[in-house]
Amino acid sequence: MNLYVNDVFNWKKEKFESFVDNYNFRNNRKRETQYMTFTVQYSFNSTKKSYRGKGAASDDLNRL
């Protein structure tokens, strides 16, 4: 299981200010960056089982 939470209190803000010649560009914005992810992962057949049967190679070698 895994829980990931981003920006719980919604504090992420962007501020941009630029001066070009006599112009002043200002940009303030608040984005929706709050999210939560919950992941559940399960592995089927997680135990390793070895093959216990006879292989076809021994039959082929006996025919020769």
Tab-separated table of C-alpha atoms in Angstrom:
chain	number	residue	atom	x	y	z
A	1	MET	CA	0.000	0.000	0.000
A	2	ASN	CA	1.153	3.470	-0.775
A	3	LEU	CA	-0.393	6.857	0.049
A	4	TYR	CA	0.878	10.057	-1.579
A	5	VAL	CA	-0.522	13.509	-0.761
A	6	ASN	CA	0.529	16.693	-2.528
A	7	ASP	CA	-0.002	20.298	-1.364
A	8	VAL	CA	-2.434	19.517	1.468
A	9	PHE	CA	-2.961	23.143	2.529
A	10	ASN	CA	-3.051	24.546	-1.016
A	11	TRP	CA	-0.036	26.804	-0.487
A	12	LYS	CA	1.463	26.516	-3.950
A	13	LYS	CA	1.379	29.849	-5.762
A	14	GLU	CA	3.153	31.158	-8.821
A	15	LYS	CA	4.508	34.672	-9.007
A	16	PHE	CA	6.176	36.047	-12.068
A	17	GLU	CA	7.453	39.562	-12.577
A	18	SER	CA	9.410	40.880	-15.516
A	19	PHE	CA	10.714	44.286	-16.514
A	20	VAL	CA	11.366	44.995	-20.178
A	21	ASP	CA	12.275	48.537	-21.124
A	22	ASN	CA	9.500	50.654	-19.587
A	23	TYR	CA	7.010	47.791	-19.253
A	24	ASN	CA	6.310	45.786	-16.163
A	25	PHE	CA	4.719	42.343	-16.506
A	26	ARG	CA	3.271	40.773	-13.400
A	27	ASN	CA	1.523	37.454	-13.089
A	28	ASN	CA	0.152	35.945	-9.872
A	29	ARG	CA	-1.791	32.739	-9.995
A	30	LYS	CA	-2.879	30.010	-7.722
A	31	ARG	CA	-3.193	26.594	-9.275
A	32	GLU	CA	-5.198	23.614	-8.150
A	33	THR	CA	-2.362	21.353	-7.071
A	34	GLN	CA	-4.040	19.436	-4.287
A	35	TYR	CA	-4.313	15.736	-4.903
A	36	MET	CA	-4.036	12.408	-3.165
A	37	THR	CA	-3.047	9.036	-4.591
A	38	PHE	CA	-3.684	5.716	-2.912
A	39	THR	CA	-2.148	2.596	-4.469
A	40	VAL	CA	-2.706	-1.028	-3.538
A	41	GLN	CA	-0.420	-3.593	-5.117
A	42	TYR	CA	-0.727	-7.355	-4.787
A	43	SER	CA	1.441	-10.025	-6.407
A	44	PHE	CA	-0.175	-13.298	-7.405
A	45	ASN	CA	1.942	-16.443	-7.053
A	46	SER	CA	4.654	-14.599	-5.193
A	47	THR	CA	6.299	-17.861	-4.046
A	48	LYS	CA	8.698	-19.353	-6.528
A	49	LYS	CA	7.868	-22.917	-7.389
A	50	SER	CA	10.343	-25.007	-9.292
A	51	TYR	CA	9.237	-27.229	-12.157
A	52	ARG	CA	9.145	-30.826	-10.926
A	53	GLY	CA	8.094	-32.620	-14.092
A	54	LYS	CA	10.189	-34.454	-16.651
A	55	GLY	CA	11.622	-32.442	-19.442
A	56	ALA	CA	11.300	-33.382	-23.103
A	57	ALA	CA	15.078	-33.324	-23.519
A	58	SER	CA	15.581	-36.679	-21.774
A	59	ASP	CA	13.065	-38.358	-24.134
A	60	ASP	CA	14.853	-36.874	-27.158
A	61	LEU	CA	18.257	-38.059	-25.915
A	62	ASN	CA	16.959	-41.605	-25.334
A	63	ARG	CA	15.613	-41.796	-28.917
A	64	LEU	CA	19.036	-41.056	-30.337
